PDB file of C-alpha atoms in Angstrom:
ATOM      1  CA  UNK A   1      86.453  68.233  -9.379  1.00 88.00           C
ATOM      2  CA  UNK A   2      83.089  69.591 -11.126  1.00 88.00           C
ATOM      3  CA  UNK A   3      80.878  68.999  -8.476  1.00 89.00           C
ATOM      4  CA  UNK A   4      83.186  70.868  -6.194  1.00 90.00           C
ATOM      5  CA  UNK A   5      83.236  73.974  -8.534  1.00 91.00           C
ATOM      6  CA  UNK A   6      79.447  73.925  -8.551  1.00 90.00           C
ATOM      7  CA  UNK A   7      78.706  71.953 -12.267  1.00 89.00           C
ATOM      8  CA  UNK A   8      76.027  69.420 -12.326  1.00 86.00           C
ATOM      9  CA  UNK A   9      77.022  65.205 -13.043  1.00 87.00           C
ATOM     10  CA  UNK A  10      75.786  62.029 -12.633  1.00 90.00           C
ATOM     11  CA  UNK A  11      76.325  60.517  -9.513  1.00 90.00           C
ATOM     12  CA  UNK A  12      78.192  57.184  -9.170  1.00 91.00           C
ATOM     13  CA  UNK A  13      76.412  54.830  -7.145  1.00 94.00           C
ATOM     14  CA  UNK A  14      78.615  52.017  -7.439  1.00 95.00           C
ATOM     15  CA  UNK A  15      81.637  50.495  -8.975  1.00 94.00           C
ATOM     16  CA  UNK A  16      83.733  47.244  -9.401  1.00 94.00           C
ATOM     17  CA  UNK A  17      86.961  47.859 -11.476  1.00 91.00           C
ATOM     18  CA  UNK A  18      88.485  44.333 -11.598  1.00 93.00           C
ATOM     19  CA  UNK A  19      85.192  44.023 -14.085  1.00 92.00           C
ATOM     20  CA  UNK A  20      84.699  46.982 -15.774  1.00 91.00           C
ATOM     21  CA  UNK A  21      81.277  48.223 -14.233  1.00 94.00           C
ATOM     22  CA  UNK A  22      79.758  51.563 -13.046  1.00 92.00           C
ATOM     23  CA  UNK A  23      76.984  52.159 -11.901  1.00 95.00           C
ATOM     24  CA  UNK A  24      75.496  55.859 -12.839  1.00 94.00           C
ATOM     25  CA  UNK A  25      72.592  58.318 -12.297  1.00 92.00           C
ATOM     26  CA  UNK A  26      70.409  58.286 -15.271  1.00 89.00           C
ATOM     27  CA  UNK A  27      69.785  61.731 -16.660  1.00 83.00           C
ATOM     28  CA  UNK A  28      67.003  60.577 -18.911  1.00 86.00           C
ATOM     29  CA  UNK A  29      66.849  61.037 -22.600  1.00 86.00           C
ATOM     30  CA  UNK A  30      66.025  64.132 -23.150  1.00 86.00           C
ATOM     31  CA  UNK A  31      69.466  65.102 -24.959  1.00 84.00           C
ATOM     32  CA  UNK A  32      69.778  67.918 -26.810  1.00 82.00           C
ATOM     33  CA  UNK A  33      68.617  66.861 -30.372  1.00 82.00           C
ATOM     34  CA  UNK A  34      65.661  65.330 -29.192  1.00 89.00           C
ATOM     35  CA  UNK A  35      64.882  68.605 -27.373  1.00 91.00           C
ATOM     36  CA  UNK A  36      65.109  70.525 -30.308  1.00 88.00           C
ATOM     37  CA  UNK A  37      63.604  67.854 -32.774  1.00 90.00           C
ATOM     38  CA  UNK A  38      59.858  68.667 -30.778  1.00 92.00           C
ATOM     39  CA  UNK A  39      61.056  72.288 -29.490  1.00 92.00           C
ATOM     40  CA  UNK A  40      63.481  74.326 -32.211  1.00 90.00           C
ATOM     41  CA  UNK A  41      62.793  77.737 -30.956  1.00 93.00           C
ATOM     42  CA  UNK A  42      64.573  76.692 -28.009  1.00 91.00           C
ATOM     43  CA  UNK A  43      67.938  76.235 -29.973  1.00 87.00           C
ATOM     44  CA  UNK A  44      70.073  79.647 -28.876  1.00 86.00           C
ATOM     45  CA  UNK A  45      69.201  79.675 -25.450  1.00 89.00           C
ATOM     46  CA  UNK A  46      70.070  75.950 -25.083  1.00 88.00           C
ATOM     47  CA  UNK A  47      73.228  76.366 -27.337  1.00 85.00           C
ATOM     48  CA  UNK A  48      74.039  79.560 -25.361  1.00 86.00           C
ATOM     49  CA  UNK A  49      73.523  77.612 -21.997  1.00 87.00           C
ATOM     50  CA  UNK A  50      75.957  74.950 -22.950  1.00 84.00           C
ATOM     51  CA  UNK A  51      78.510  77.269 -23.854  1.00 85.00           C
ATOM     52  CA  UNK A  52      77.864  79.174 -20.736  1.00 88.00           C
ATOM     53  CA  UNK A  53      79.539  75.879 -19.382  1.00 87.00           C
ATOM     54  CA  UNK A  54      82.333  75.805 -21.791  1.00 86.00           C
ATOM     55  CA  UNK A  55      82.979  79.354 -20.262  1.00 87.00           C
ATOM     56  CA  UNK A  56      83.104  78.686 -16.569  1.00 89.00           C
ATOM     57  CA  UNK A  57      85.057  75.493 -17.291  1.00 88.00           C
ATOM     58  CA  UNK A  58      87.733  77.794 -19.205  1.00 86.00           C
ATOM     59  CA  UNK A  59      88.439  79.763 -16.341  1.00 87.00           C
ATOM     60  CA  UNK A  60      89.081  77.276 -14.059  1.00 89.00           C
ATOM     61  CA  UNK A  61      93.136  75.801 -13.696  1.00 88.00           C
ATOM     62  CA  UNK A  62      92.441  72.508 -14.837  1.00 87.00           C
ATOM     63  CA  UNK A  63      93.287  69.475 -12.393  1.00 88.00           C
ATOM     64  CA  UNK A  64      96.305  67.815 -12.463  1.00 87.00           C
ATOM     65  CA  UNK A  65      96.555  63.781 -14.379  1.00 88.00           C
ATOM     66  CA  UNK A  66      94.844  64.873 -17.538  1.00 86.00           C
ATOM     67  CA  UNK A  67      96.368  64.619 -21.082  1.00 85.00           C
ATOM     68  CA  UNK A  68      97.496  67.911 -22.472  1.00 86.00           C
ATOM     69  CA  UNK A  69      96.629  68.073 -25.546  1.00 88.00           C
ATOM     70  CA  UNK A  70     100.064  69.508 -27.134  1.00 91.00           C
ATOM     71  CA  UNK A  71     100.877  69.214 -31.089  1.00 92.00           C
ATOM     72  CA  UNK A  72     102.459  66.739 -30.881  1.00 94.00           C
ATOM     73  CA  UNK A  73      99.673  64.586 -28.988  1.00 93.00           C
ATOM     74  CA  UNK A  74      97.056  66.111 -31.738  1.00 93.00           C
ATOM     75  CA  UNK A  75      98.950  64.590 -34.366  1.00 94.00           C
ATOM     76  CA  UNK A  76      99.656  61.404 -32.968  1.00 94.00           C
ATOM     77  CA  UNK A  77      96.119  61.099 -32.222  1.00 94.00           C
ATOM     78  CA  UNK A  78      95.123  61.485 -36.173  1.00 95.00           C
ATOM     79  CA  UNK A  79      96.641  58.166 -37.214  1.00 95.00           C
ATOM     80  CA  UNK A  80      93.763  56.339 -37.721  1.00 94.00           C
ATOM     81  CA  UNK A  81      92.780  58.110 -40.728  1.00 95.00           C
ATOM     82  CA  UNK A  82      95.466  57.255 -42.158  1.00 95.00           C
ATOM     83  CA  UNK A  83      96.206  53.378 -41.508  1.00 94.00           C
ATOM     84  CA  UNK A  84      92.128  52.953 -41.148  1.00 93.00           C
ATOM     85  CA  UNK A  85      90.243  55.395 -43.405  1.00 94.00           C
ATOM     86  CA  UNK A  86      93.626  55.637 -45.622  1.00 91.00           C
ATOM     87  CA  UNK A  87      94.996  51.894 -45.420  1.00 87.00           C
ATOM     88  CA  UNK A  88      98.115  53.748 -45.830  1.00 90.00           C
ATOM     89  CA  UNK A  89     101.002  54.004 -43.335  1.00 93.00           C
ATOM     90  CA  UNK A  90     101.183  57.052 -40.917  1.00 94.00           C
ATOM     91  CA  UNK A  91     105.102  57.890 -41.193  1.00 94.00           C
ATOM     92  CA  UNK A  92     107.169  60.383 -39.585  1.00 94.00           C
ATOM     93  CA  UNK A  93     107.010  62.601 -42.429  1.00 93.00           C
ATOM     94  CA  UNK A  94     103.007  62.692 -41.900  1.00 94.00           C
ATOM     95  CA  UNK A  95     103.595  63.483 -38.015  1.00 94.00           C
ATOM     96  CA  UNK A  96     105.597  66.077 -38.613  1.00 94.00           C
ATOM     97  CA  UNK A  97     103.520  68.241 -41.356  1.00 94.00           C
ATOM     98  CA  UNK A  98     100.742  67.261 -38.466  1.00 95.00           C
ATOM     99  CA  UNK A  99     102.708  68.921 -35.922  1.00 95.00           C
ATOM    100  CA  UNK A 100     104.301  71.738 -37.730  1.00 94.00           C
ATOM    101  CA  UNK A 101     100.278  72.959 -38.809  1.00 93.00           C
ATOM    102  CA  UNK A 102      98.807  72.527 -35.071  1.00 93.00           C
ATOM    103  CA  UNK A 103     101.927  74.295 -33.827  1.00 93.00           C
ATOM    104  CA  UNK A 104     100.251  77.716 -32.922  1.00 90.00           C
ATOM    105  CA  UNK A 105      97.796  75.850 -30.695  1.00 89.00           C
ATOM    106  CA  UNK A 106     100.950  75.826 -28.232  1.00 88.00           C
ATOM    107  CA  UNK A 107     100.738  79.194 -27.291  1.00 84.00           C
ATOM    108  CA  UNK A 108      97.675  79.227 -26.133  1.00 81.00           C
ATOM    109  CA  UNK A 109      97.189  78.349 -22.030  1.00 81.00           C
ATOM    110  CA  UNK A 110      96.450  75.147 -20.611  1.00 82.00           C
ATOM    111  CA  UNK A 111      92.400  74.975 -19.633  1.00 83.00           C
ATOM    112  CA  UNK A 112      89.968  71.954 -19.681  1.00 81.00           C
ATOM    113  CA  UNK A 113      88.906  71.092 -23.446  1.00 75.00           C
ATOM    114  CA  UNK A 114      85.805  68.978 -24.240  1.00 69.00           C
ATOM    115  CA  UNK A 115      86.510  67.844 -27.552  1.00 64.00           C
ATOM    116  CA  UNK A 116      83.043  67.012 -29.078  1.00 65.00           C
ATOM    117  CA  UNK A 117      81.293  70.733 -29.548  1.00 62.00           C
ATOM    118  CA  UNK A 118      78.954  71.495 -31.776  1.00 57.00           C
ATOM    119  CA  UNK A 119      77.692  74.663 -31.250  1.00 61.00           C
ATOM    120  CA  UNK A 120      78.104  78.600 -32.222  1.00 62.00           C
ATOM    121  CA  UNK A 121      81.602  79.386 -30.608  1.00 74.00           C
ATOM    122  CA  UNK A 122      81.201  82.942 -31.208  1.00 75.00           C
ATOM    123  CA  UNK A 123      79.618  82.947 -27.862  1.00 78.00           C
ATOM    124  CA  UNK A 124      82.725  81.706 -26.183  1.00 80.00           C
ATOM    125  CA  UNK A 125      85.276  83.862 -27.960  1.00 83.00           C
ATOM    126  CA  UNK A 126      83.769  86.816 -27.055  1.00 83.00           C
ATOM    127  CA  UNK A 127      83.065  86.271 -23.750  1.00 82.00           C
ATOM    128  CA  UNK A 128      86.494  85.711 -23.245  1.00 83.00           C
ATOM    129  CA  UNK A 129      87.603  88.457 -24.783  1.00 85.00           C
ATOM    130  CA  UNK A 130      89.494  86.639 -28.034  1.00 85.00           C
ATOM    131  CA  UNK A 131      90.191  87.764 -31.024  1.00 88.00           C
ATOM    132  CA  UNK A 132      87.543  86.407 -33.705  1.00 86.00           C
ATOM    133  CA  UNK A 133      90.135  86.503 -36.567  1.00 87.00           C
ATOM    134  CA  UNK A 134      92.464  84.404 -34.603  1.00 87.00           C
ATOM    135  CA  UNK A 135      90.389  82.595 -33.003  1.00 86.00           C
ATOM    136  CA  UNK A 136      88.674  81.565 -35.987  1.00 87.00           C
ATOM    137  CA  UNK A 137      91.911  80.027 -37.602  1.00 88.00           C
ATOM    138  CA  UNK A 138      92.654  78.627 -34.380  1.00 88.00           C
ATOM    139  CA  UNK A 139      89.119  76.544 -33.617  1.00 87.00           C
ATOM    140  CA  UNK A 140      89.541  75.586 -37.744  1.00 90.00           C
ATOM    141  CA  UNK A 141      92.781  74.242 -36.992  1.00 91.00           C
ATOM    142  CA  UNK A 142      91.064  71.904 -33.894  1.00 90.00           C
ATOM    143  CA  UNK A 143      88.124  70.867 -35.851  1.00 90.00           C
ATOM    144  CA  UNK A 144      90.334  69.698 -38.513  1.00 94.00           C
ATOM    145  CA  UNK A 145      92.086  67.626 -35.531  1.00 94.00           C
ATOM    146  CA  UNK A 146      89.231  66.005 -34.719  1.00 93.00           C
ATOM    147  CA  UNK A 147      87.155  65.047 -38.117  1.00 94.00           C
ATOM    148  CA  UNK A 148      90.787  63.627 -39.357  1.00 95.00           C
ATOM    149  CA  UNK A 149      90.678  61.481 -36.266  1.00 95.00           C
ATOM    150  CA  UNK A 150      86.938  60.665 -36.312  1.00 95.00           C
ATOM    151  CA  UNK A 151      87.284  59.870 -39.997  1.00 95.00           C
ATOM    152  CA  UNK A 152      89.797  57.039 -38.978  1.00 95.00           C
ATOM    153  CA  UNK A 153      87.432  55.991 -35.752  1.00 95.00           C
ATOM    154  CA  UNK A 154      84.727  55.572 -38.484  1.00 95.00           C
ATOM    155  CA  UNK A 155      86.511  53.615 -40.686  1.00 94.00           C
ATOM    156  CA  UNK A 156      87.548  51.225 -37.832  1.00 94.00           C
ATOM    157  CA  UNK A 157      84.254  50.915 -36.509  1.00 94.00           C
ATOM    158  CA  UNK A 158      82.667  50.040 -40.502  1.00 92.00           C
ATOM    159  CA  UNK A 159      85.728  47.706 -41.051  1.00 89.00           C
ATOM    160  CA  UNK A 160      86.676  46.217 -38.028  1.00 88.00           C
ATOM    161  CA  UNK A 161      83.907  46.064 -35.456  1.00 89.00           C
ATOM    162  CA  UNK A 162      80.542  45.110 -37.389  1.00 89.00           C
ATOM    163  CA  UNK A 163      79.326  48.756 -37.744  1.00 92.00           C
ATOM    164  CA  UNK A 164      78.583  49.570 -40.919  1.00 90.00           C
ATOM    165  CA  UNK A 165      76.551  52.171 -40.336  1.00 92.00           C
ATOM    166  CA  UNK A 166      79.525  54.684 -39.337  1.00 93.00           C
ATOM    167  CA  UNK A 167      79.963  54.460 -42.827  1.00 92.00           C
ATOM    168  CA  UNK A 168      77.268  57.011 -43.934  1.00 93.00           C
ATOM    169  CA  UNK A 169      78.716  59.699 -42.047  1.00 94.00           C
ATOM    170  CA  UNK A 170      82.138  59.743 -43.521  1.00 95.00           C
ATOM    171  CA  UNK A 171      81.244  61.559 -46.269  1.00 94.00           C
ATOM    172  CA  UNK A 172      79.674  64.558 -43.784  1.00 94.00           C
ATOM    173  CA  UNK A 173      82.954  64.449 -41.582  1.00 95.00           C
ATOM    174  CA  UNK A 174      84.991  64.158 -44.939  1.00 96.00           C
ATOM    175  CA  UNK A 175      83.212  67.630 -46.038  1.00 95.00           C
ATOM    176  CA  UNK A 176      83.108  69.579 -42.324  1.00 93.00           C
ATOM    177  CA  UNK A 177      87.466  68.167 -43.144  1.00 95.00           C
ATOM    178  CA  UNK A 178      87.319  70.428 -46.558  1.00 95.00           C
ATOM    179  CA  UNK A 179      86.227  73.228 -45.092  1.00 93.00           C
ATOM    180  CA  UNK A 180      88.418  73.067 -42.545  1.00 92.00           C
ATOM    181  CA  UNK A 181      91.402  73.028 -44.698  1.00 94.00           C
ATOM    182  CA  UNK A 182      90.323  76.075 -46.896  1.00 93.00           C
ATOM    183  CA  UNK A 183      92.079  78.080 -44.512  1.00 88.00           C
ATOM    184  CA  UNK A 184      95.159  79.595 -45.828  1.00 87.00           C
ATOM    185  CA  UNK A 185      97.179  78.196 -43.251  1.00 85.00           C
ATOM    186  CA  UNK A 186      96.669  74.918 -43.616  1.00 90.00           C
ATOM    187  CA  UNK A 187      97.547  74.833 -47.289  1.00 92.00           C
ATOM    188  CA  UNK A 188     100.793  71.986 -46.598  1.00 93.00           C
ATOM    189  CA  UNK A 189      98.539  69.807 -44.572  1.00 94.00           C
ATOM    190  CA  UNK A 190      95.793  69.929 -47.123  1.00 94.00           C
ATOM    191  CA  UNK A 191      98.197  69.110 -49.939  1.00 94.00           C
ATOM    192  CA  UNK A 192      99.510  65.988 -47.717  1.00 94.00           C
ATOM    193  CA  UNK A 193      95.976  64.903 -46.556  1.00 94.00           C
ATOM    194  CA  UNK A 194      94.789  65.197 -50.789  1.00 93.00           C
ATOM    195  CA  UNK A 195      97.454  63.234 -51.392  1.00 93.00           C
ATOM    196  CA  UNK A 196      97.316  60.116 -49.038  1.00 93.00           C
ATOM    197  CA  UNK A 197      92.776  60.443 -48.091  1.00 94.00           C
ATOM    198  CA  UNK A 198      90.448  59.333 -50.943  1.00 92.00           C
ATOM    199  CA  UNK A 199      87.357  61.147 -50.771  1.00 93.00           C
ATOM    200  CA  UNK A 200      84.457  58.944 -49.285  1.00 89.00           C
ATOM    201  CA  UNK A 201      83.298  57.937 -52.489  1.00 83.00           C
ATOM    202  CA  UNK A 202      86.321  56.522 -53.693  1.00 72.00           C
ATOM    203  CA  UNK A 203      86.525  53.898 -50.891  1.00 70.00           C
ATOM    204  CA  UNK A 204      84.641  50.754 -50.058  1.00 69.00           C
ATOM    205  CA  UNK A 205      84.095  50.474 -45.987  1.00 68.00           C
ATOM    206  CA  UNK A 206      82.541  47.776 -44.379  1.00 59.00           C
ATOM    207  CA  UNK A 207      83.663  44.360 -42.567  1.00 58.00           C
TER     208      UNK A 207
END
């Protein structure tokens, strides 16, 4: 589907499913943090070019088979910081004041979504021709998806699977989580998540 609409990938060279193995193109290392650990005046035009890509891949219908990322699915897919990070039970009540605050995502159309972004999405919103205000409250609303789940993904990966080191960056995600929630709008889910989360601090993680 990308290559055919003209975006760059690795190649697979070879696979064997019944085992679990690709075999991919190696793009080298030069990722973007190393890039801009030796070169930071480079930053905005290689932010800008990635979200040149976030562009073109908005306007395209996206291909059928992939998970759409309704409310309901965003929700569902934050229970890890509750019954990991939280050691707390993720009840219905907690799915629905999930679901009920990522409601307005729903109106928005269906388009291909990367989830991980870290870049200045002013770019994107007005080269589509958004609203800032509302798009503001809306991309607040996602990022607040995403550092709930990745606090729970952390915790897992400290408790459960010998990584300590995911540790440390709970109290960054836990923060990026807070500001995230200072939107008006998401007063009810910041009340619920106070009430159930400790702050980093206030929790022991590790095996």
């Amino acid at each position: 589907f990308l290559t055919g609409h003209g975006f760059s990938v690795p190649i697979l060279l070879a696979e064997d499913r019944d085992r679990g193995y690709l075999l991919m193109e190696d793009l080298g290392d030069a990722t973007l943090t190393r890039v801009l650990a030796t070169s930071p005046d480079s930053e905005d035009r290689l932010y800008s070019a990635a979200v040149d890509v976030l562009i073109a891949l908005a306007e395209l219908p996206p291909p059928p088979g992939l998970t759409q990322f309704v409310p309901e699915t965003l929700a569902g897919m934050c229970d890890l910081a509750f019954t990991h990070y939280g050691a707390t039970p993720f009840t219905p009540i907690m799915q629905g004041t999930l679901d009920q605050a990522f409601a307005p995502l729903a109106s928005r159309p269906m388009t291909l979504a990367l989830r991980d972004v870290h870049a200045d999405m002013e770019h994107f919103a007005a080269a589509r021709s958004l609203d800032q205000d509302q798009f503001k409250k809306e991309a607040a609303l996602v990022s607040a998806q995403r550092n709930l789940r990745i606090l729970g993904v952390f915790a897992r990966l400290a408790q459960e699977l010998g990584k300590p080191t995911y540790a440390t960056f709970l109290p960054r995600v836990w923060t990026r989580l807070m500001e995230d929630l200072a939107h008006p709008q998401m007063a009810k889910l910041r009340h619920m998540i106070e009430t159930h989360l400790p702050p980093p601090d206030q929790r022991t993680f590790g095996p």
